Amino acid sequence: MFALTKKFARQEIGRIFKTQATPRLIAPKVLSSLFIKNLHTSIPLNQLTERAMMTSFDQGKECFNKGLYEKAVSEYNTYISGYYSLGLQNTEKLAEAYERSGSALYHLKEYSSCLNPLLEALSIREKYLPDNKTDIMRNVNAISLAYEHLKDYQNAIKYARNFLQLALDNLEEKDLAIVNAYSRLGLLSEKAKNYFQSLAFYTNALQQSIKIFGESHPFLAPIYNSIGNTHMKLNDFQSAADNFTRGLELTIHQQGENDIAAASFFNNLSVAYRNMGQLTGSLDYALRGLEIAYYYFGSESLAIVPFSNSVAYTYKELRVYEKSLALFIMGLKLQEQYLGKDSSMITSLTNVGILLVLIGKYEKAIEDFKRALQIHKDLGIKDLNTIPIINYHMSLSYLKLQKYDEALNCLDVSTQCYLEQNEFENDQLILNYYRYATIYLEMMNLTQAREYVQKGMNISKEKKKQGDIADGLELMGEILYKEGNKNEAIAKLKEAEKLKVSIYGKNNIKLHDLFEKMENIYRSENNLKEAESYAKKISKIHSAYNLESLAL
């Protein structure tokens, strides 16, 4: 994302990680099928001499350097089998043979199998060659990377910590390898969804970088970006924005505000501001990022899609649905043109479907949702989030068409998926339970509607999600009104209004629907004074966001 700084970082990282591919390790005595096959097809042991063994070693190295990895594995395994048969004493060569054999298997994407020779290499070095810290560090790093490929983040973090400790014990205090070690641990912890630990490692990487470069060097920009992204995952959007802003400042100072790296920061700031409900600022940042992307890549490039989508998301929040839909469709067409049937199309089709629902094209929305699900099935994607998200949104299409059974079926599929995924359970189920309540409210099954609102609010209170609590109060107000408890309904809706104002501010667009409901209720009760007061509140929101001109 940050072309210049990343290039610089890679050059520096290469100093410590330059020699081997980055394989991953499993149990030392579990040999791959390729490993075993080549042991049996090697030179007969009774014909082996030390000179022949060294020829196999050298040929293995030559094949490895030429990218002939299967042949390299065969030659190294010939050397290894002969080493033990002949009782050779060069443990350094043996360790190198194991490591390069593991690296070759890694290049062949035999990630589980490559762990065995890599672990053997590390064991030999730690036992017989403990002073060769550079080789041990490279070996440990390779093992960590191998476990990462296998998504075994616990072991990946374990060996990455070992690498960090070796770096701290054996390198100069200001060696860049220490920065990279902290950053890698931050990334692995992020992948393991341990965001607080990730934040701590990224912060250490930043502090170490400041010691080396000072506070104004562009090398720090990607680290600020990583810290910002971690804060995003912790829902601390203001801290995220602060770190994105600092990274942007460093990028502009070094590369200018029209650099593509700056565009990425503008994009990230747009997301942070959108999540804070500051939609005008979000749109400004998103448009600036898109402008730079157009300049760099042209309007027909696939590379502009993340930037155009960011603008589309903000237009959606601003209720400028036609512009949002046009941008999502543009991105979808570029994906189809360059990628064919690709997983990225699933998200784009879902976004298009959501916008079609918002402009009242429910049947077409269902077609796009079903198309997204079919692509998901055709590609054999294992992602567990896609199916519940699409079904959740498709349930609204059926609700709007008053096809309540279909709506409930979609929601049942979505809810069951979330119940099977503990890590997503609390946050996502709130939305599902409120959607159930909305469907049953339309069906006038008010008992069921009330039950599902209460389920959603219980989770919201447990998680202290104030926005979701406010949404629950709003839904409860609607149920009370349908039950004929008009005074209680108004009181509940005003409670929701008070909470939303405290969260978002009084002229925030997130209050728009609630104000419309209040206006309609007061008009139906012939309380024109209160109705007009809410009409004015709606008008102020339109003015605050300049909605009329944005829609043009």
Short mmCIF file of C-alpha atoms in Angstrom, two decimals, residues 190 195-196 198-199 202-203 224-244:
data_model
loop_
_atom_site.label_atom_id
_atom_site.label_comp_id
_atom_site.label_asym_id
_atom_site.label_seq_id
_atom_site.Cartn_x
_atom_site.Cartn_y
_atom_site.Cartn_z
CA GLU A 190 -4.00 -9.56 14.59
CA TYR A 195 -6.09 -7.18 19.03
CA PHE A 196 -4.84 -5.80 22.33
CA SER A 198 -1.37 -6.85 18.42
CA LEU A 199 -1.60 -3.20 19.42
CA TYR A 202 2.84 -2.54 16.86
CA THR A 203 3.41 0.14 19.50
CA TYR A 224 0.95 4.13 12.12
CA ASN A 225 -1.32 2.53 9.53
CA SER A 226 -1.10 -0.87 11.26
CA ILE A 227 -1.84 0.71 14.64
CA GLY A 228 -4.80 2.56 13.11
CA ASN A 229 -6.20 -0.62 11.58
CA THR A 230 -5.91 -2.41 14.93
CA HIS A 231 -7.79 0.40 16.67
CA MET A 232 -10.48 0.02 13.99
CA LYS A 233 -10.90 -3.63 14.97
CA LEU A 234 -11.22 -2.54 18.60
CA ASN A 235 -13.95 -0.04 17.55
CA ASP A 236 -11.76 2.83 18.79
CA PHE A 237 -12.34 4.92 15.71
CA GLN A 238 -10.97 8.20 17.05
CA SER A 239 -7.63 6.60 17.93
CA ALA A 240 -7.64 4.96 14.51
CA ALA A 241 -8.20 8.33 12.84
CA ASP A 242 -5.41 9.92 14.90
CA ASN A 243 -2.91 7.28 13.77
CA PHE A 244 -4.04 7.41 10.14
#
